[in-house]
PDB file of C-alpha atoms in Angstrom:
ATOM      1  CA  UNK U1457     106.294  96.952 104.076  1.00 84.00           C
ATOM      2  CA  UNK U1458     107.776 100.333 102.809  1.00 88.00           C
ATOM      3  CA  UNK U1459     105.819 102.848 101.110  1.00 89.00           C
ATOM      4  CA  UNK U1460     108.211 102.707  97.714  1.00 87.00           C
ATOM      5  CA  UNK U1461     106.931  98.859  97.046  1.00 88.00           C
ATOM      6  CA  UNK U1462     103.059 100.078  96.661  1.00 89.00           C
ATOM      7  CA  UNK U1463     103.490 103.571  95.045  1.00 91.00           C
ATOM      8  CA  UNK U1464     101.934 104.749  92.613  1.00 87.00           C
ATOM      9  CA  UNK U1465     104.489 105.851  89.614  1.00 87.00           C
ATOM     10  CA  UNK U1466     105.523 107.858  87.522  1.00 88.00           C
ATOM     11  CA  UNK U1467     102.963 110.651  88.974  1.00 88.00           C
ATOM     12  CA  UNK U1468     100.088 112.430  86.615  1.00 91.00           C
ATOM     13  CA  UNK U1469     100.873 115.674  87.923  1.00 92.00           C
ATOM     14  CA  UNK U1470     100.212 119.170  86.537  1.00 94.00           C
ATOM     15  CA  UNK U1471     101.781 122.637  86.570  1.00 95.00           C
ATOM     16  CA  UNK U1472     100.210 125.798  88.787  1.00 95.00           C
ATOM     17  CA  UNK U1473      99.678 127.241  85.321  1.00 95.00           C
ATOM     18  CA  UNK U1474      97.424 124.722  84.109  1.00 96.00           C
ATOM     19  CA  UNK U1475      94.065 125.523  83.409  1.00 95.00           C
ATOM     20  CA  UNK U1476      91.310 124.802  85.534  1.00 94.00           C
ATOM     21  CA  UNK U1477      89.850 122.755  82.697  1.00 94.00           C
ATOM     22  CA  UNK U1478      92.525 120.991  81.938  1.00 95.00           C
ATOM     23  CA  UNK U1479      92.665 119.511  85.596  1.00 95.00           C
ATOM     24  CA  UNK U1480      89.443 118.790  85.268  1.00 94.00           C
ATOM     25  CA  UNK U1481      89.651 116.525  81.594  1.00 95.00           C
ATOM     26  CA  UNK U1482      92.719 114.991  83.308  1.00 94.00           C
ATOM     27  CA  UNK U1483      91.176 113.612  86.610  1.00 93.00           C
ATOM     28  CA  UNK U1484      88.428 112.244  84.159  1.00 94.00           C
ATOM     29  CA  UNK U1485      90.796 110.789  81.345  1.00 94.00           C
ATOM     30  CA  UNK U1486      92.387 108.881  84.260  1.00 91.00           C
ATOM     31  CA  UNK U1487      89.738 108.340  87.247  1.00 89.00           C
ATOM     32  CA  UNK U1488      91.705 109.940  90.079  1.00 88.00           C
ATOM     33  CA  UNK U1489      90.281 112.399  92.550  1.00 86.00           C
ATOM     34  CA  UNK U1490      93.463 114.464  93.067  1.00 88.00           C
ATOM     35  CA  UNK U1491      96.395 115.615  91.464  1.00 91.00           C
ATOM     36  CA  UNK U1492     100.036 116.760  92.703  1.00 92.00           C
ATOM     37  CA  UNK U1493     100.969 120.294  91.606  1.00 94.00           C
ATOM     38  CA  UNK U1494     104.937 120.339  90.787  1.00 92.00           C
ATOM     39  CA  UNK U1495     106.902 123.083  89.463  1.00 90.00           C
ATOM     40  CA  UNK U1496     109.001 122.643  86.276  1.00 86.00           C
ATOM     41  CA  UNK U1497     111.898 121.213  88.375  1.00 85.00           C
ATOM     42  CA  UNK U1498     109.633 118.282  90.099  1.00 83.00           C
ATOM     43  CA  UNK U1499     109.114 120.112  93.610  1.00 87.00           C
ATOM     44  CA  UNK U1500     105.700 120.038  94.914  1.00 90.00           C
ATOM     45  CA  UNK U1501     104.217 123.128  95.636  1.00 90.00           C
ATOM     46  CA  UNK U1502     100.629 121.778  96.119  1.00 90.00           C
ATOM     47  CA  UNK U1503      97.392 119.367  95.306  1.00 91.00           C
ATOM     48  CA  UNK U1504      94.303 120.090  93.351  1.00 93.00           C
ATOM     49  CA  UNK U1505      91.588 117.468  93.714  1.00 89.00           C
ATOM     50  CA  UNK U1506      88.038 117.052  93.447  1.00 89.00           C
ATOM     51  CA  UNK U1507      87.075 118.818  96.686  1.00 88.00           C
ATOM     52  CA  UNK U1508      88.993 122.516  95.524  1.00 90.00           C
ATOM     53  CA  UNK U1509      86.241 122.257  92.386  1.00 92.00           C
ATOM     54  CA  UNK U1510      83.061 121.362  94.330  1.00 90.00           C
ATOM     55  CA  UNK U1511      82.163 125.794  94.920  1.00 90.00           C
ATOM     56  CA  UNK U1512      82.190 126.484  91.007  1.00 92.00           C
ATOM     57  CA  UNK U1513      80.470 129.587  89.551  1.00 89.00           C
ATOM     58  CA  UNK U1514      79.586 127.104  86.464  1.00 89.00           C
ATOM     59  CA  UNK U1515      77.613 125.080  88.685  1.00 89.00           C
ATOM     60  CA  UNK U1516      75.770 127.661  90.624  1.00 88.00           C
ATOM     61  CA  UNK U1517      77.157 125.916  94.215  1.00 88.00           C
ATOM     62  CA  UNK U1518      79.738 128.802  94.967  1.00 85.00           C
ATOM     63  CA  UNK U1519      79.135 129.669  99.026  1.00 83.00           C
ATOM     64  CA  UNK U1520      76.294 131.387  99.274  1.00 83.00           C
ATOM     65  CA  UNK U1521      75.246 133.344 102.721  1.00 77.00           C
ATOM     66  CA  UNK U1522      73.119 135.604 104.040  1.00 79.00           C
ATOM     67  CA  UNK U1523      73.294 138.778 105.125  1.00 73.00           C
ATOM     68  CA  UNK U1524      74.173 138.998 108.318  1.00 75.00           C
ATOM     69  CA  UNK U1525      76.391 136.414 108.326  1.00 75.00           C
ATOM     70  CA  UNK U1526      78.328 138.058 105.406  1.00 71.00           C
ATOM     71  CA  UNK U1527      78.514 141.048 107.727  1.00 73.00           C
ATOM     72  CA  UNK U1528      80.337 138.597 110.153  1.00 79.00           C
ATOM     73  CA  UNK U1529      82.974 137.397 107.352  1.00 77.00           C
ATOM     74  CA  UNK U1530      86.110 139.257 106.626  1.00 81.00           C
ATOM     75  CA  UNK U1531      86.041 140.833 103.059  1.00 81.00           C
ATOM     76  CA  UNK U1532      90.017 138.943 102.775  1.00 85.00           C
ATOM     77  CA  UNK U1533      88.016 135.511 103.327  1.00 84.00           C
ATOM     78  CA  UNK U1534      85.255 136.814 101.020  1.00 83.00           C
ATOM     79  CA  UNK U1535      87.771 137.490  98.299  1.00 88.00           C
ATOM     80  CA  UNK U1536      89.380 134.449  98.616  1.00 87.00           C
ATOM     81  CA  UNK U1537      85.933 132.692  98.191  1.00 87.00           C
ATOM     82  CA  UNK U1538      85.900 134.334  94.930  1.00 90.00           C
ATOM     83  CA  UNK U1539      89.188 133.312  93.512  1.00 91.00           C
ATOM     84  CA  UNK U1540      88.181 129.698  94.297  1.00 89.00           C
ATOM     85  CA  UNK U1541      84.663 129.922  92.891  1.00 91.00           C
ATOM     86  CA  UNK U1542      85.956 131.802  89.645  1.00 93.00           C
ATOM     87  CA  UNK U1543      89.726 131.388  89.136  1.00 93.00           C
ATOM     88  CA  UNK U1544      90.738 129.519  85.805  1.00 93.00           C
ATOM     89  CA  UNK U1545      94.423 128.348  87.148  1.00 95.00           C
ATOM     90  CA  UNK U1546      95.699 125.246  89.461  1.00 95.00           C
ATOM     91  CA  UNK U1547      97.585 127.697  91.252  1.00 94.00           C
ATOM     92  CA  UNK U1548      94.377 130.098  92.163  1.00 94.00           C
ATOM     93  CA  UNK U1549      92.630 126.684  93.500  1.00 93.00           C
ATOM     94  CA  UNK U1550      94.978 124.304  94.762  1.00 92.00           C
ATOM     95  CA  UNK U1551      95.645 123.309  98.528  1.00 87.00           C
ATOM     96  CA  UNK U1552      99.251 124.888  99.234  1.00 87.00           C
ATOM     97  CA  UNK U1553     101.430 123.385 101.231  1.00 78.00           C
ATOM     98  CA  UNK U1554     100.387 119.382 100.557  1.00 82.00           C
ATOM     99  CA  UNK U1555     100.906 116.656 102.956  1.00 88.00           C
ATOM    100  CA  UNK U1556     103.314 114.511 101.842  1.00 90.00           C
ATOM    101  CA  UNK U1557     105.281 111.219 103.300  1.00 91.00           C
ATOM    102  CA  UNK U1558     108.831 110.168 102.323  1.00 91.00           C
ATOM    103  CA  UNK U1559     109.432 106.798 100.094  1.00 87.00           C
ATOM    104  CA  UNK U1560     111.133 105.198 103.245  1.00 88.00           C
ATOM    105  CA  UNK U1561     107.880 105.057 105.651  1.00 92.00           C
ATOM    106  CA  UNK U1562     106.030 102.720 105.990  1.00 92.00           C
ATOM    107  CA  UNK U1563     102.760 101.347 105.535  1.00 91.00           C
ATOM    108  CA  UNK U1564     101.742 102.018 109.225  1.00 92.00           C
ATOM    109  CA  UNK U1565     102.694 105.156 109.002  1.00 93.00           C
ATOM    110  CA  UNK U1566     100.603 105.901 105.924  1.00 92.00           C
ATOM    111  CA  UNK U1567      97.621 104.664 107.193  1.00 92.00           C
ATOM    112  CA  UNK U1568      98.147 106.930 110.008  1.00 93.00           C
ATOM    113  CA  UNK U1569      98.545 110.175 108.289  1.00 91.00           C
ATOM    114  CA  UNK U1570      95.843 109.569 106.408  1.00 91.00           C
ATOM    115  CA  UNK U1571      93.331 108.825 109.088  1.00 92.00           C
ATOM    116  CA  UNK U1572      94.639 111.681 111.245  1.00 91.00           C
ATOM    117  CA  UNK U1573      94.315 114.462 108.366  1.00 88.00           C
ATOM    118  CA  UNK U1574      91.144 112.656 107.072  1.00 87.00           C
ATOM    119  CA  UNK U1575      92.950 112.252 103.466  1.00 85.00           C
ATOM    120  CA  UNK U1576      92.832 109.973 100.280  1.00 85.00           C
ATOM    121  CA  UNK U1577      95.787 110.097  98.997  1.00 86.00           C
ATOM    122  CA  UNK U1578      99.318 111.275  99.870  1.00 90.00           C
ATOM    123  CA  UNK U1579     102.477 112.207  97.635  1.00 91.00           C
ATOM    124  CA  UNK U1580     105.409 110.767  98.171  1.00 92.00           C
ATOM    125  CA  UNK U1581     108.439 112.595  98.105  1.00 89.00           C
ATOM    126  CA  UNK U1582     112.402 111.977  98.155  1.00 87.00           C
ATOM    127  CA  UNK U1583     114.281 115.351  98.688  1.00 84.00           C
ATOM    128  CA  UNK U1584     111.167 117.238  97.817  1.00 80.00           C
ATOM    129  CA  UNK U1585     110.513 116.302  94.865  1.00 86.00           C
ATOM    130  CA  UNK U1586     107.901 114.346  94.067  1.00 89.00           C
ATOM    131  CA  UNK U1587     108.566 110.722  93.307  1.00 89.00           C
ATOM    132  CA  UNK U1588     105.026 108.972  93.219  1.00 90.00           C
ATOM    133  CA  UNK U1589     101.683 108.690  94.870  1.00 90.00           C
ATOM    134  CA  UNK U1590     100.186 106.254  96.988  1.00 91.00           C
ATOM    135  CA  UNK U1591      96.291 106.330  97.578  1.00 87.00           C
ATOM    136  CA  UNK U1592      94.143 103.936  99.771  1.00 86.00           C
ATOM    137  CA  UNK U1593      93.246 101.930  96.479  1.00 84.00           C
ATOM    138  CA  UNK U1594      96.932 101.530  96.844  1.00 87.00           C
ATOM    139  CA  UNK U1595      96.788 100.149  99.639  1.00 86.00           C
ATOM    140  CA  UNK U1596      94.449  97.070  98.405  1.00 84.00           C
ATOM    141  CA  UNK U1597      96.672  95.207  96.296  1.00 81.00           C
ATOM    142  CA  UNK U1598      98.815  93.869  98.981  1.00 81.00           C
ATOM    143  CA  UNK U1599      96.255  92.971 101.130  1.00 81.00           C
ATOM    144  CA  UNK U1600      94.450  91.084  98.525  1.00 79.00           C
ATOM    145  CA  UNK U1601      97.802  89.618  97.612  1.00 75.00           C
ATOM    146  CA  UNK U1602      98.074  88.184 101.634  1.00 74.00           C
ATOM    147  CA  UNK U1603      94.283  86.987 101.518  1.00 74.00           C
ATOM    148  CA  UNK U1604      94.536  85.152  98.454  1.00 68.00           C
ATOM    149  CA  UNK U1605      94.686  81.184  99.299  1.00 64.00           C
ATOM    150  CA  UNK U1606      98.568  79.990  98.157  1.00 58.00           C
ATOM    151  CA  UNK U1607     100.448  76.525  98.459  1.00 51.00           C
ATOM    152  CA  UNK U1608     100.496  76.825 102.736  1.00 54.00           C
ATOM    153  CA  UNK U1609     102.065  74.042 104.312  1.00 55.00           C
ATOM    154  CA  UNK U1610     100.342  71.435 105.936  1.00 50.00           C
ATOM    155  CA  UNK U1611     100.204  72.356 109.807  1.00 72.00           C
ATOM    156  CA  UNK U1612      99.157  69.688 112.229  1.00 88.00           C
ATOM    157  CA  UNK U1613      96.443  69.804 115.117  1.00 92.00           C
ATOM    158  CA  UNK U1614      98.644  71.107 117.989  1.00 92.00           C
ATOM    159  CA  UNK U1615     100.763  73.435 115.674  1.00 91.00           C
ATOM    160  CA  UNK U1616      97.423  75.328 114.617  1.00 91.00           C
ATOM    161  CA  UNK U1617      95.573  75.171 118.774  1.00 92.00           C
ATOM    162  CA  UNK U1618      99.136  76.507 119.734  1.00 92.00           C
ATOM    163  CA  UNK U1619      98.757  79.437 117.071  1.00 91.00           C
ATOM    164  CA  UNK U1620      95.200  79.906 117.902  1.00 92.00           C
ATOM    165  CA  UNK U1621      95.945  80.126 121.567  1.00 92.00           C
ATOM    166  CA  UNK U1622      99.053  82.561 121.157  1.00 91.00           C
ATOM    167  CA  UNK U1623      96.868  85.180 118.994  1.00 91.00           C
ATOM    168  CA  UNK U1624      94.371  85.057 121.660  1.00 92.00           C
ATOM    169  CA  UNK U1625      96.817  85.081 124.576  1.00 90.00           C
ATOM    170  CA  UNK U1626      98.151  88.141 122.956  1.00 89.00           C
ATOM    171  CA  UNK U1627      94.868  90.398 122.797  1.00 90.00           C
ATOM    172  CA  UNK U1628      93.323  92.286 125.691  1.00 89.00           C
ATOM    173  CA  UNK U1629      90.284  90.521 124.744  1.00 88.00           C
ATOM    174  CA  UNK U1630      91.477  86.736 124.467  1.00 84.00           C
ATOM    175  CA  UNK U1631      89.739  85.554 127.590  1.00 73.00           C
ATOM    176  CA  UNK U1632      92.927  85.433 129.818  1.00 78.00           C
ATOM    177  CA  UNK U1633      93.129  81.546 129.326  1.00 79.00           C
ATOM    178  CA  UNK U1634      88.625  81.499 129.324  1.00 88.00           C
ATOM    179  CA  UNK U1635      88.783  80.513 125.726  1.00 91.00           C
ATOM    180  CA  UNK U1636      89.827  76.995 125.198  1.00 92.00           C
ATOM    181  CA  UNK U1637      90.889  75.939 121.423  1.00 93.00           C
ATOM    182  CA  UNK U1638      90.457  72.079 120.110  1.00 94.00           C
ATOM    183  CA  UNK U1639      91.471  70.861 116.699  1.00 93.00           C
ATOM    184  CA  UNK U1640      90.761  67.755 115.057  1.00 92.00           C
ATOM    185  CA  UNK U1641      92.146  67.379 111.669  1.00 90.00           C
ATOM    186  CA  UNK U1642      91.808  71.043 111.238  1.00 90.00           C
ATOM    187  CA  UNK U1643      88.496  71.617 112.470  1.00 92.00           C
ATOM    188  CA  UNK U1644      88.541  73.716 115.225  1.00 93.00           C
ATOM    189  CA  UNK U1645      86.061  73.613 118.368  1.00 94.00           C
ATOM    190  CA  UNK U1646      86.321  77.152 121.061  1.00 93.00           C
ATOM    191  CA  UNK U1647      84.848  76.495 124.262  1.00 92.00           C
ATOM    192  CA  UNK U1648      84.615  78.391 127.398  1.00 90.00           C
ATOM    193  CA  UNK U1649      83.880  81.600 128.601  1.00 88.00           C
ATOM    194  CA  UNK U1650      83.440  85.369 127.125  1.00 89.00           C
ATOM    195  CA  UNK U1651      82.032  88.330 129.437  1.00 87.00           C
ATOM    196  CA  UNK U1652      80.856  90.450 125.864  1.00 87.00           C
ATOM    197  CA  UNK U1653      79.511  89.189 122.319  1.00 85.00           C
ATOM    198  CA  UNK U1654      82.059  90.862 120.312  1.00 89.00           C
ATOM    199  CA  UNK U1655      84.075  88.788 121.503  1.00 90.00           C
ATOM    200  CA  UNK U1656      82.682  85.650 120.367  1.00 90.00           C
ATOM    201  CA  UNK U1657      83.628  87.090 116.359  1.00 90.00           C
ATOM    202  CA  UNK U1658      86.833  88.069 117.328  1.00 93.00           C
ATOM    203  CA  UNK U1659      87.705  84.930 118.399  1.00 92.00           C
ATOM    204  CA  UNK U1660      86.192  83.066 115.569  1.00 92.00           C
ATOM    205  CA  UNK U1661      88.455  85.769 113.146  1.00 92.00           C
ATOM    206  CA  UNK U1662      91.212  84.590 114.996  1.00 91.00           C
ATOM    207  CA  UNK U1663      90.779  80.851 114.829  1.00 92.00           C
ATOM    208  CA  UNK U1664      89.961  81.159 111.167  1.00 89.00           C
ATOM    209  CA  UNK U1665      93.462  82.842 109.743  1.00 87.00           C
ATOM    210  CA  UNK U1666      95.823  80.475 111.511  1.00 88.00           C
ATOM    211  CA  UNK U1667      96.905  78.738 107.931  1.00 86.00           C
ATOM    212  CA  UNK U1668      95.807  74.497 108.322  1.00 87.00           C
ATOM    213  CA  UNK U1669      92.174  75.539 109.896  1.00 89.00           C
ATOM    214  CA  UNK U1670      89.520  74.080 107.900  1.00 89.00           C
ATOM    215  CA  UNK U1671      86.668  74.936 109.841  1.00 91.00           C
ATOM    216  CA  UNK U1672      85.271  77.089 112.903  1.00 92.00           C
ATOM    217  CA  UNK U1673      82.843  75.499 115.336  1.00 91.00           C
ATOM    218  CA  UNK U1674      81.794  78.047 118.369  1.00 88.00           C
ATOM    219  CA  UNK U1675      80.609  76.665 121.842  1.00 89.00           C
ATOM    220  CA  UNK U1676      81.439  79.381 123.667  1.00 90.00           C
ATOM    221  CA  UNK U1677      79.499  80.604 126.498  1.00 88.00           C
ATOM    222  CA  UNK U1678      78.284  84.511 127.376  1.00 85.00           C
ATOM    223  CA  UNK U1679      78.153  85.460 130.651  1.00 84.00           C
ATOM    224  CA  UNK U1680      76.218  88.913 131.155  1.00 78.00           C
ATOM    225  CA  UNK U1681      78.808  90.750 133.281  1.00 73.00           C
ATOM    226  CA  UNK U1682      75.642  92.478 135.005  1.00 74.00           C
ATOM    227  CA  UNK U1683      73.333  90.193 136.307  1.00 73.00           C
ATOM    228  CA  UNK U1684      75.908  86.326 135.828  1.00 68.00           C
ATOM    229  CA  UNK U1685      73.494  84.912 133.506  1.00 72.00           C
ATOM    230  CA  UNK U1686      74.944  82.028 131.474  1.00 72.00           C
ATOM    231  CA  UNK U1687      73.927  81.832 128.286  1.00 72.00           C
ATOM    232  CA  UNK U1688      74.561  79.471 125.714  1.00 70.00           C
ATOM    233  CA  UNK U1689      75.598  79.741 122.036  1.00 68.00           C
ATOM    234  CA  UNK U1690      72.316  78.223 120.828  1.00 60.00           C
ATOM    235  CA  UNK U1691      70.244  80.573 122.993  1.00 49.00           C
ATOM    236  CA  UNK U1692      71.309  83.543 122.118  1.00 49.00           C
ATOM    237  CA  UNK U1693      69.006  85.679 119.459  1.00 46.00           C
ATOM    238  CA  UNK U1694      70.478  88.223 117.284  1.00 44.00           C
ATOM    239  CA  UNK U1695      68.433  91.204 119.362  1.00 46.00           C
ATOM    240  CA  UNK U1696      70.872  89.790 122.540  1.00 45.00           C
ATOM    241  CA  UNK U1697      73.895  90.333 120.304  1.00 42.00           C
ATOM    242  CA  UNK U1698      73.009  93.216 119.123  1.00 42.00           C
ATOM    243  CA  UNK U1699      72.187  94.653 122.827  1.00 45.00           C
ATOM    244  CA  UNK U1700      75.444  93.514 123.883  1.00 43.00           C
ATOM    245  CA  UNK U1701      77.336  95.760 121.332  1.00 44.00           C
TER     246      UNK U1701
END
């Protein structure tokens, strides 16, 4: 799935003129957290969001130091300190220079950017201008939309075991072949073997989105990789399982 189909547009966005006020009555009137900074012809020159407004001279939590670590800081940084603690424009607040992402990535690729830049939200752009917004709130409507229970067609026993065992197959914690899968009229039974409790939920996760599965039923087996202790589903206590992890 492409960026463009979850979007977020047209874009609230405000000039570098605008007051510092105004931003502020804006992300409120709408509950968002950030807004793109565009100039008159749509190109995106920045973003002002709740973090530039959090060292405010109105609320007495403007970077405070002492004195010998003010001796330490460049008078440049100092001043700039100032023009974000006191300045009444976007422009004299804003982070320059915004990430962005084009209309064409995808999904993937947003989730990436914004867990390598630890961000919320990222503007989209097409020829840089500025063309919508997607945020991670964004990206909750599609997954709810692939949760939600639709008209799935009927799957028999050995479709859904042959599912099971080909998500498993294909994870580097599957068991290599350890984990056997039954089904009987969409109940499912694991058995076998697993060398690390996180792997018993993983495997349940697995059985239980393969479309057809009614039910779950665990009976697999833990063996403690250190000292080759077998121990059974019914004997393990949650302090075991919780030592494991």
């Amino acid at each position: 799935m492409f960026v463009e189909a979850v979007m977020t547009t047209p874009v609230i966005s405000i000039r570098p003129s605008t007051s510092v006020a105004e931003a502020a009555r804006l992300m409120l009137a709408h509950r968002i957290s950030g807004l793109p900074v565009v100039e008159g012809d749509g190109t995106l020159v920045g973003i002002v969001s709740e973090g530039d407004f959090l060292r405010r001279s109105e609320l007495g939590t403007e970077r405070k130091r002492s004195w010998w670590l003010e001796f330490l800081v460049s008078p440049g940084k100092v001043a700039d300190e100032y023009v974000h603690a006191h300045g009444r424009k976007v422009e004299e607040v804003m982070t320059n220079g915004a990430v962005t992402i084009s209309k064409g990535a995808t999904l993937d690729e947003v989730v990436e950017m914004m867990s390598r830049r630890s961000i919320k939200r990222l503007p989209v752009v097409d020829n840089g201008k500025i063309v919508g917004i997607v945020a991670r709130s964004d990206l909750l409507r599609p997954m709810a939309r692939a949760l939600s229970p639709g008209d799935t067609q009927a799957t028999d026993d050995e479709q859904i075991r042959a599912a099971i065992q080909a998500e498993l197959s294909g994870q580097s914690w599957g068991g290599g072949g350890l984990i056997r899968v039954h089904v009987d009229k969409g109940a499912v039974e694991l058995t076998g073997t697993i060398f690390d409790e996180r792997e018993r939920r993983a495997a349940h996760v697995a059985a239980e989105n393969v479309a057809g599965v009614k039910s779950v039923s665990d009976q697999l087996a833990w063996v403690e990789p250190m000292s080759g202790v077998v121990v059974l589903p019914e004997e393990i206590s949650p302090k075991e399982i919780s030592k494991a992890r």
